[in-house]
């Protein structure tokens, strides 16, 4: 049965990781929707309450279904224009000024010719 | 006559760019010499102070227990969701974007300090 066997523990650990990643994305999304901090804090507290309400569920199948439902809700509520740090993929500065390939240099002589 | 003298002097004075690129030998491949980003690499003490400040101002944390080698769940008695919140606060403090898988592994202060210190874009 599903007592403290290794596969059960591995499955629970994977579920916990899914829950943490879901919480992280949902929190970032909450910040995207509620841009101002005074609106963000109550929304973040409400999100935390939703996660805390299901804290003591033990049935593995039920946990799987709840996490899937949570991810579906997250996908439905994703912000169309999230804030991404500029240099990260998806940000505005990503790949903007890639470093030049090595060995190529620019000699800044500003068009000065030798008979000047 | 004067122009020949001038060109001779200028020929002497002209320094090709290849020599000026040997500023900081280990970092020239990673950092462009004239660009104004990426050269403000933080030093370790500043990273430690800022990380500890962020952790201390977390509402569920007792500030007197926070040291640079504290584990969020074992020593501070926090939850895994609280750890997620702390990592998000650190991301906002240092203007980083940490991928989900790596953010999940940040579990304690020394790990966070190491990660932020070694990240090239932290500021």
PDB file of C-alpha atoms in Angstrom, chain B:
ATOM      1  CA  UNK B   1      55.705  71.134 -43.966  1.00  0.00           C
ATOM      2  CA  UNK B   2      53.640  71.693 -40.860  1.00  0.00           C
ATOM      3  CA  UNK B   3      51.130  69.135 -41.983  1.00  0.00           C
ATOM      4  CA  UNK B   4      53.875  66.523 -42.491  1.00  0.00           C
ATOM      5  CA  UNK B   5      55.148  67.236 -38.982  1.00  0.00           C
ATOM      6  CA  UNK B   6      51.625  67.022 -37.658  1.00  0.00           C
ATOM      7  CA  UNK B   7      50.955  63.733 -39.381  1.00  0.00           C
ATOM      8  CA  UNK B   8      54.237  62.344 -38.049  1.00  0.00           C
ATOM      9  CA  UNK B   9      53.281  63.302 -34.511  1.00  0.00           C
ATOM     10  CA  UNK B  10      49.768  61.987 -34.906  1.00  0.00           C
ATOM     11  CA  UNK B  11      51.127  58.735 -36.234  1.00  0.00           C
ATOM     12  CA  UNK B  12      53.127  58.421 -33.086  1.00  0.00           C
ATOM     13  CA  UNK B  13      50.273  59.319 -30.790  1.00  0.00           C
ATOM     14  CA  UNK B  14      47.607  57.163 -32.347  1.00  0.00           C
ATOM     15  CA  UNK B  15      46.858  54.219 -30.042  1.00  0.00           C
ATOM     16  CA  UNK B  16      45.034  51.294 -31.641  1.00  0.00           C
ATOM     17  CA  UNK B  17      42.039  50.003 -29.744  1.00  0.00           C
ATOM     18  CA  UNK B  18      43.468  46.531 -29.304  1.00  0.00           C
ATOM     19  CA  UNK B  19      45.839  47.705 -26.648  1.00  0.00           C
ATOM     20  CA  UNK B  20      43.232  49.499 -24.563  1.00  0.00           C
ATOM     21  CA  UNK B  21      41.067  46.417 -24.389  1.00  0.00           C
ATOM     22  CA  UNK B  22      43.397  44.736 -21.927  1.00  0.00           C
ATOM     23  CA  UNK B  23      41.789  46.525 -19.009  1.00  0.00           C
ATOM     24  CA  UNK B  24      40.462  43.716 -16.944  1.00  0.00           C
ATOM     25  CA  UNK B  25      41.810  40.593 -18.486  1.00  0.00           C
ATOM     26  CA  UNK B  26      39.439  38.088 -16.994  1.00  0.00           C
ATOM     27  CA  UNK B  27      36.270  39.984 -17.695  1.00  0.00           C
ATOM     28  CA  UNK B  28      36.695  41.443 -21.195  1.00  0.00           C
ATOM     29  CA  UNK B  29      34.927  38.539 -22.789  1.00  0.00           C
ATOM     30  CA  UNK B  30      31.996  38.878 -20.466  1.00  0.00           C
ATOM     31  CA  UNK B  31      31.925  42.650 -20.077  1.00  0.00           C
ATOM     32  CA  UNK B  32      32.124  45.098 -22.951  1.00  0.00           C
ATOM     33  CA  UNK B  33      34.686  47.716 -22.100  1.00  0.00           C
ATOM     34  CA  UNK B  34      32.582  50.821 -22.648  1.00  0.00           C
ATOM     35  CA  UNK B  35      29.155  49.576 -21.714  1.00  0.00           C
ATOM     36  CA  UNK B  36      27.557  50.831 -18.547  1.00  0.00           C
ATOM     37  CA  UNK B  37      25.856  47.659 -17.455  1.00  0.00           C
ATOM     38  CA  UNK B  38      27.334  44.623 -15.825  1.00  0.00           C
ATOM     39  CA  UNK B  39      30.244  46.506 -14.332  1.00  0.00           C
ATOM     40  CA  UNK B  40      28.502  47.111 -11.061  1.00  0.00           C
ATOM     41  CA  UNK B  41      29.179  43.647  -9.731  1.00  0.00           C
ATOM     42  CA  UNK B  42      28.261  43.665  -6.091  1.00  0.00           C
ATOM     43  CA  UNK B  43      30.710  42.716  -3.435  1.00  0.00           C
ATOM     44  CA  UNK B  44      30.005  39.943  -1.041  1.00  0.00           C
ATOM     45  CA  UNK B  45      29.521  42.030   2.075  1.00  0.00           C
ATOM     46  CA  UNK B  46      26.920  44.200   0.422  1.00  0.00           C
ATOM     47  CA  UNK B  47      25.062  41.142  -0.861  1.00  0.00           C
ATOM     48  CA  UNK B  48      25.083  39.619   2.620  1.00  0.00           C
ATOM     49  CA  UNK B  49      23.759  42.800   4.213  1.00  0.00           C
ATOM     50  CA  UNK B  50      20.979  43.248   1.726  1.00  0.00           C
ATOM     51  CA  UNK B  51      19.902  39.615   1.896  1.00  0.00           C
ATOM     52  CA  UNK B  52      19.807  39.754   5.682  1.00  0.00           C
ATOM     53  CA  UNK B  53      17.788  42.973   5.551  1.00  0.00           C
ATOM     54  CA  UNK B  54      15.229  41.371   3.288  1.00  0.00           C
ATOM     55  CA  UNK B  55      14.941  38.324   5.519  1.00  0.00           C
ATOM     56  CA  UNK B  56      14.719  40.410   8.681  1.00  0.00           C
ATOM     57  CA  UNK B  57      11.876  42.537   7.401  1.00  0.00           C
ATOM     58  CA  UNK B  58       9.827  39.483   6.548  1.00  0.00           C
ATOM     59  CA  UNK B  59       6.830  39.624   8.915  1.00  0.00           C
ATOM     60  CA  UNK B  60       6.967  36.017  10.035  1.00  0.00           C
ATOM     61  CA  UNK B  61      10.632  36.086  10.945  1.00  0.00           C
ATOM     62  CA  UNK B  62      12.220  36.938  14.274  1.00  0.00           C
ATOM     63  CA  UNK B  63      14.994  39.402  13.309  1.00  0.00           C
ATOM     64  CA  UNK B  64      17.334  38.429  16.117  1.00  0.00           C
ATOM     65  CA  UNK B  65      17.696  34.897  14.801  1.00  0.00           C
ATOM     66  CA  UNK B  66      18.815  35.847  11.318  1.00  0.00           C
ATOM     67  CA  UNK B  67      22.456  35.139  10.555  1.00  0.00           C
ATOM     68  CA  UNK B  68      24.176  34.589   7.214  1.00  0.00           C
ATOM     69  CA  UNK B  69      24.067  30.818   7.566  1.00  0.00           C
ATOM     70  CA  UNK B  70      20.504  30.286   8.627  1.00  0.00           C
ATOM     71  CA  UNK B  71      18.172  27.773   6.973  1.00  0.00           C
ATOM     72  CA  UNK B  72      14.713  29.134   6.317  1.00  0.00           C
ATOM     73  CA  UNK B  73      12.746  26.075   7.265  1.00  0.00           C
ATOM     74  CA  UNK B  74      14.924  24.455   9.878  1.00  0.00           C
ATOM     75  CA  UNK B  75      16.282  27.453  11.792  1.00  0.00           C
ATOM     76  CA  UNK B  76      13.657  30.130  11.254  1.00  0.00           C
ATOM     77  CA  UNK B  77      10.676  27.813  11.408  1.00  0.00           C
ATOM     78  CA  UNK B  78       9.259  28.998   8.119  1.00  0.00           C
ATOM     79  CA  UNK B  79       7.081  27.164   5.662  1.00  0.00           C
ATOM     80  CA  UNK B  80       7.906  26.132   2.097  1.00  0.00           C
ATOM     81  CA  UNK B  81       5.439  28.760   0.850  1.00  0.00           C
ATOM     82  CA  UNK B  82       7.213  31.329   3.039  1.00  0.00           C
ATOM     83  CA  UNK B  83      10.479  30.306   1.394  1.00  0.00           C
ATOM     84  CA  UNK B  84       8.880  30.983  -1.983  1.00  0.00           C
ATOM     85  CA  UNK B  85       7.844  34.432  -0.764  1.00  0.00           C
ATOM     86  CA  UNK B  86      11.335  35.192   0.515  1.00  0.00           C
ATOM     87  CA  UNK B  87      12.877  34.157  -2.810  1.00  0.00           C
ATOM     88  CA  UNK B  88      10.455  36.447  -4.610  1.00  0.00           C
ATOM     89  CA  UNK B  89      11.397  39.299  -2.291  1.00  0.00           C
ATOM     90  CA  UNK B  90      15.075  38.664  -3.036  1.00  0.00           C
ATOM     91  CA  UNK B  91      14.338  38.693  -6.754  1.00  0.00           C
ATOM     92  CA  UNK B  92      12.704  42.074  -6.386  1.00  0.00           C
ATOM     93  CA  UNK B  93      15.516  43.434  -4.243  1.00  0.00           C
ATOM     94  CA  UNK B  94      18.306  42.452  -6.622  1.00  0.00           C
ATOM     95  CA  UNK B  95      16.356  42.898  -9.863  1.00  0.00           C
ATOM     96  CA  UNK B  96      16.928  39.290 -10.831  1.00  0.00           C
ATOM     97  CA  UNK B  97      14.835  36.797 -12.688  1.00  0.00           C
ATOM     98  CA  UNK B  98      15.473  33.359 -11.252  1.00  0.00           C
ATOM     99  CA  UNK B  99      14.140  30.362 -13.240  1.00  0.00           C
ATOM    100  CA  UNK B 100      11.510  28.330 -11.419  1.00  0.00           C
ATOM    101  CA  UNK B 101      13.578  25.210 -10.993  1.00  0.00           C
ATOM    102  CA  UNK B 102      16.486  27.061  -9.471  1.00  0.00           C
ATOM    103  CA  UNK B 103      14.307  29.208  -7.271  1.00  0.00           C
ATOM    104  CA  UNK B 104      12.839  26.063  -5.812  1.00  0.00           C
ATOM    105  CA  UNK B 105      16.268  24.931  -4.652  1.00  0.00           C
ATOM    106  CA  UNK B 106      17.094  28.104  -2.738  1.00  0.00           C
ATOM    107  CA  UNK B 107      16.410  26.981   0.778  1.00  0.00           C
ATOM    108  CA  UNK B 108      18.712  28.846   3.090  1.00  0.00           C
ATOM    109  CA  UNK B 109      20.625  32.088   3.482  1.00  0.00           C
ATOM    110  CA  UNK B 110      24.066  30.836   2.376  1.00  0.00           C
ATOM    111  CA  UNK B 111      22.554  29.349  -0.794  1.00  0.00           C
ATOM    112  CA  UNK B 112      20.756  32.588  -1.562  1.00  0.00           C
ATOM    113  CA  UNK B 113      23.899  34.661  -0.978  1.00  0.00           C
ATOM    114  CA  UNK B 114      25.985  32.355  -3.186  1.00  0.00           C
ATOM    115  CA  UNK B 115      23.431  32.425  -5.974  1.00  0.00           C
ATOM    116  CA  UNK B 116      23.003  36.174  -5.940  1.00  0.00           C
ATOM    117  CA  UNK B 117      26.722  36.833  -5.693  1.00  0.00           C
ATOM    118  CA  UNK B 118      27.498  34.576  -8.620  1.00  0.00           C
ATOM    119  CA  UNK B 119      24.687  35.850 -10.801  1.00  0.00           C
ATOM    120  CA  UNK B 120      26.120  38.225 -13.414  1.00  0.00           C
ATOM    121  CA  UNK B 121      23.129  40.505 -13.544  1.00  0.00           C
ATOM    122  CA  UNK B 122      22.426  41.192  -9.883  1.00  0.00           C
ATOM    123  CA  UNK B 123      22.364  44.852  -8.968  1.00  0.00           C
TER     124      UNK B 123
END
